[in-house]
PDB file of C-alpha atoms in Angstrom:
ATOM      1  CA  MET G  26     109.518  70.897 103.561  1.00 60.00           C
ATOM      2  CA  SER G  27     106.985  71.482 105.792  1.00 75.00           C
ATOM      3  CA  LEU G  28     103.485  72.306 105.093  1.00 75.00           C
ATOM      4  CA  LEU G  29     103.686  75.891 106.475  1.00 73.00           C
ATOM      5  CA  ALA G  30     106.856  76.416 104.820  1.00 77.00           C
ATOM      6  CA  PHE G  31     105.219  75.633 101.396  1.00 76.00           C
ATOM      7  CA  TRP G  32     102.317  77.835 101.966  1.00 71.00           C
ATOM      8  CA  THR G  33     104.301  80.971 102.972  1.00 75.00           C
ATOM      9  CA  HIS G  34     106.560  80.569  99.902  1.00 80.00           C
ATOM     10  CA  PRO G  35     106.590  83.625  97.702  1.00 80.00           C
ATOM     11  CA  LEU G  36     105.806  81.444  94.722  1.00 88.00           C
ATOM     12  CA  VAL G  37     102.772  79.650  96.246  1.00 85.00           C
ATOM     13  CA  GLU G  38     101.387  83.078  98.031  1.00 84.00           C
ATOM     14  CA  SER G  39     101.919  84.512  94.409  1.00 86.00           C
ATOM     15  CA  ALA G  40      99.928  82.100  92.807  1.00 90.00           C
ATOM     16  CA  GLY G  41      97.313  82.121  95.297  1.00 86.00           C
ATOM     17  CA  TYR G  42      96.721  85.886  94.906  1.00 87.00           C
ATOM     18  CA  PHE G  43      96.590  85.751  91.375  1.00 91.00           C
ATOM     19  CA  SER G  44      93.853  82.920  91.602  1.00 93.00           C
ATOM     20  CA  VAL G  45      91.983  84.727  94.019  1.00 90.00           C
ATOM     21  CA  VAL G  46      91.980  87.931  91.974  1.00 90.00           C
ATOM     22  CA  ILE G  47      91.058  86.307  89.059  1.00 94.00           C
ATOM     23  CA  LEU G  48      88.038  84.588  90.696  1.00 93.00           C
ATOM     24  CA  CYS G  49      87.621  88.185  92.191  1.00 90.00           C
ATOM     25  CA  LEU G  50      87.448  90.129  88.605  1.00 93.00           C
ATOM     26  CA  ILE G  51      85.201  87.403  87.551  1.00 94.00           C
ATOM     27  CA  ILE G  52      82.398  87.929  90.287  1.00 92.00           C
ATOM     28  CA  ALA G  53      82.840  91.833  89.649  1.00 89.00           C
ATOM     29  CA  MET G  54      82.188  91.314  86.172  1.00 90.00           C
ATOM     30  CA  VAL G  55      79.309  89.361  86.939  1.00 92.00           C
ATOM     31  CA  LEU G  56      77.987  91.787  89.208  1.00 87.00           C
ATOM     32  CA  PHE G  57      78.502  94.766  86.993  1.00 85.00           C
ATOM     33  CA  GLU G  58      77.009  93.002  84.027  1.00 87.00           C
ATOM     34  CA  ILE G  59      73.976  92.938  86.629  1.00 87.00           C
ATOM     35  CA  VAL G  60      74.047  96.439  87.529  1.00 82.00           C
ATOM     36  CA  THR G  61      74.358  97.834  83.893  1.00 84.00           C
ATOM     37  CA  LYS G  62      71.363  97.835  81.426  1.00 84.00           C
ATOM     38  CA  TYR G  63      73.477  96.979  78.653  1.00 88.00           C
ATOM     39  CA  LYS G  64      74.840  93.655  77.912  1.00 90.00           C
ATOM     40  CA  ASN G  65      79.050  94.357  78.051  1.00 91.00           C
ATOM     41  CA  TRP G  66      80.580  91.572  75.975  1.00 91.00           C
ATOM     42  CA  GLU G  67      77.640  91.400  73.672  1.00 93.00           C
ATOM     43  CA  GLU G  68      77.902  95.265  73.225  1.00 95.00           C
ATOM     44  CA  ILE G  69      82.031  94.723  73.051  1.00 95.00           C
ATOM     45  CA  LYS G  70      81.621  92.276  70.492  1.00 96.00           C
ATOM     46  CA  LYS G  71      79.421  94.490  68.160  1.00 96.00           C
ATOM     47  CA  GLY G  72      82.576  97.053  68.420  1.00 97.00           C
ATOM     48  CA  ASN G  73      80.909  99.444  71.182  1.00 98.00           C
ATOM     49  CA  VAL G  74      84.101 101.388  71.907  1.00 98.00           C
ATOM     50  CA  ALA G  75      82.209 103.269  74.825  1.00 97.00           C
ATOM     51  CA  VAL G  76      81.457  99.791  76.471  1.00 97.00           C
ATOM     52  CA  ALA G  77      84.904  98.676  75.990  1.00 97.00           C
ATOM     53  CA  LEU G  78      86.087 101.701  77.795  1.00 97.00           C
ATOM     54  CA  ALA G  79      83.693 101.650  80.312  1.00 95.00           C
ATOM     55  CA  THR G  80      84.590  97.873  80.967  1.00 95.00           C
ATOM     56  CA  GLY G  81      88.084  98.253  81.116  1.00 96.00           C
ATOM     57  CA  GLY G  82      88.078 101.072  83.470  1.00 96.00           C
ATOM     58  CA  LYS G  83      86.078  98.868  85.855  1.00 94.00           C
ATOM     59  CA  ILE G  84      88.556  95.729  85.375  1.00 95.00           C
ATOM     60  CA  PHE G  85      91.651  98.286  85.797  1.00 97.00           C
ATOM     61  CA  GLY G  86      89.746  99.772  89.082  1.00 96.00           C
ATOM     62  CA  VAL G  87      88.785  96.159  90.749  1.00 95.00           C
ATOM     63  CA  ALA G  88      92.677  95.082  89.781  1.00 95.00           C
ATOM     64  CA  ASN G  89      94.246  98.224  91.143  1.00 96.00           C
ATOM     65  CA  ILE G  90      91.990  97.943  94.206  1.00 95.00           C
ATOM     66  CA  PHE G  91      93.424  94.495  95.179  1.00 93.00           C
ATOM     67  CA  ARG G  92      96.767  95.592  94.348  1.00 94.00           C
ATOM     68  CA  PHE G  93      96.742  98.047  96.920  1.00 94.00           C
ATOM     69  CA  SER G  94      95.179  95.690  99.317  1.00 92.00           C
ATOM     70  CA  ILE G  95      97.739  92.915  98.623  1.00 91.00           C
ATOM     71  CA  GLU G  96     100.374  95.185  99.026  1.00 90.00           C
ATOM     72  CA  LYS G  97      99.329  96.548 102.383  1.00 90.00           C
ATOM     73  CA  HIS G  98      97.732  93.471 104.200  1.00 84.00           C
ATOM     74  CA  SER G  99      99.935  91.125 105.654  1.00 78.00           C
ATOM     75  CA  SER G 100      97.202  88.072 105.836  1.00 82.00           C
ATOM     76  CA  PHE G 101      95.307  86.875 103.123  1.00 83.00           C
ATOM     77  CA  LEU G 102      91.770  87.146 104.647  1.00 87.00           C
ATOM     78  CA  GLU G 103      92.758  90.981 105.446  1.00 89.00           C
ATOM     79  CA  MET G 104      93.513  91.403 101.855  1.00 88.00           C
ATOM     80  CA  LEU G 105      90.151  89.696 100.303  1.00 89.00           C
ATOM     81  CA  GLY G 106      87.886  91.683 102.840  1.00 91.00           C
ATOM     82  CA  TRP G 107      89.690  94.775 102.090  1.00 92.00           C
ATOM     83  CA  GLY G 108      89.756  94.173  98.400  1.00 91.00           C
ATOM     84  CA  THR G 109      85.943  93.261  98.604  1.00 91.00           C
ATOM     85  CA  PHE G 110      85.011  96.426 100.557  1.00 93.00           C
ATOM     86  CA  GLY G 111      87.218  98.466  98.091  1.00 93.00           C
ATOM     87  CA  PHE G 112      85.245  96.678  95.250  1.00 90.00           C
ATOM     88  CA  ALA G 113      82.070  97.586  96.885  1.00 91.00           C
ATOM     89  CA  LEU G 114      83.017 101.245  97.120  1.00 93.00           C
ATOM     90  CA  LEU G 115      83.441 100.970  93.201  1.00 91.00           C
ATOM     91  CA  ILE G 116      80.175  99.963  92.445  1.00 88.00           C
ATOM     92  CA  ILE G 117      78.793 102.620  94.769  1.00 91.00           C
ATOM     93  CA  ALA G 118      81.058 105.318  92.823  1.00 89.00           C
ATOM     94  CA  TYR G 119      79.493 104.104  89.758  1.00 84.00           C
ATOM     95  CA  TRP G 120      75.905 104.461  91.038  1.00 85.00           C
ATOM     96  CA  LEU G 121      76.774 107.886  92.103  1.00 89.00           C
ATOM     97  CA  PHE G 122      77.868 108.716  88.446  1.00 87.00           C
ATOM     98  CA  GLU G 123      74.805 107.721  87.378  1.00 83.00           C
ATOM     99  CA  PHE G 124      72.845 109.720  90.175  1.00 85.00           C
ATOM    100  CA  LEU G 125      75.170 113.315  89.634  1.00 87.00           C
ATOM    101  CA  THR G 126      74.208 113.367  85.783  1.00 87.00           C
ATOM    102  CA  PRO G 127      70.331 113.555  86.098  1.00 83.00           C
ATOM    103  CA  SER G 128      70.530 115.248  82.515  1.00 88.00           C
ATOM    104  CA  PHE G 129      71.275 111.933  80.533  1.00 87.00           C
ATOM    105  CA  ASN G 130      71.199 108.217  81.210  1.00 91.00           C
ATOM    106  CA  VAL G 131      74.986 107.064  81.897  1.00 91.00           C
ATOM    107  CA  ASP G 132      74.209 103.509  80.853  1.00 91.00           C
ATOM    108  CA  LYS G 133      72.026 104.170  78.075  1.00 93.00           C
ATOM    109  CA  GLU G 134      74.474 106.615  76.435  1.00 95.00           C
ATOM    110  CA  ILE G 135      77.101 104.032  76.795  1.00 95.00           C
ATOM    111  CA  GLU G 136      74.997 101.548  75.215  1.00 94.00           C
ATOM    112  CA  LYS G 137      74.548 103.841  72.117  1.00 96.00           C
ATOM    113  CA  ASP G 138      78.526 104.055  71.838  1.00 97.00           C
ATOM    114  CA  ASN G 139      79.010 107.407  73.413  1.00 97.00           C
ATOM    115  CA  ARG G 140      82.425 107.457  73.337  1.00 97.00           C
ATOM    116  CA  SER G 141      82.490 110.405  76.002  1.00 96.00           C
ATOM    117  CA  VAL G 142      80.517 109.052  78.487  1.00 95.00           C
ATOM    118  CA  GLY G 143      82.445 105.775  78.230  1.00 96.00           C
ATOM    119  CA  PHE G 144      85.650 107.719  78.518  1.00 97.00           C
ATOM    120  CA  ILE G 145      84.620 109.662  81.656  1.00 95.00           C
ATOM    121  CA  SER G 146      83.412 106.267  82.953  1.00 94.00           C
ATOM    122  CA  PHE G 147      86.688 104.897  82.238  1.00 96.00           C
ATOM    123  CA  ILE G 148      88.791 107.659  83.878  1.00 96.00           C
ATOM    124  CA  LEU G 149      86.169 107.804  87.011  1.00 95.00           C
ATOM    125  CA  SER G 150      86.704 104.109  87.711  1.00 95.00           C
ATOM    126  CA  VAL G 151      90.738 104.603  87.290  1.00 97.00           C
ATOM    127  CA  GLY G 152      90.988 107.606  89.280  1.00 97.00           C
ATOM    128  CA  LEU G 153      88.748 106.523  92.323  1.00 96.00           C
ATOM    129  CA  SER G 154      90.431 102.803  92.484  1.00 96.00           C
ATOM    130  CA  PHE G 155      93.573 105.304  93.291  1.00 96.00           C
ATOM    131  CA  VAL G 156      91.867 106.794  96.381  1.00 96.00           C
ATOM    132  CA  ILE G 157      90.085 103.675  97.192  1.00 95.00           C
ATOM    133  CA  GLY G 158      92.794 101.820  97.126  1.00 94.00           C
ATOM    134  CA  ALA G 159      94.829 104.285  99.193  1.00 93.00           C
ATOM    135  CA  SER G 160      92.261 104.486 101.777  1.00 93.00           C
ATOM    136  CA  ILE G 161      92.167 100.910 102.261  1.00 87.00           C
ATOM    137  CA  SER G 162      95.571 100.495 102.702  1.00 67.00           C
ATOM    138  CA  ASN G 163      95.943 101.365 106.355  1.00 61.00           C
TER     139      ASN G 163
END
């Protein structure tokens, strides 16, 4: 088996995409930990459902964006570039959500376990991941 045949084998490609997306998810969670005012995993450990919803939505959103990117782009670098771009758009959407709700602070409400705000954050991340994914898949 040639080296090229090895790297293009479907099992090897799948393992590569999986590994890279897991790494990107870890990076995404670190970045979201930085941009939110609360500590995601500490709040989840305490049973904060609003934080769990918001965090789960972000995980789903990032994974979904990369799903679209893997599906539509033939090279690894294209997939990674478009997936990263989509993730950046998801972060911008989170900041817009905070900006467009001036009557309350989204991060503070989620930290206080306001499940309604956590649920809206979840839906926003999931819903926009489909829009972002569709737009990066051309």
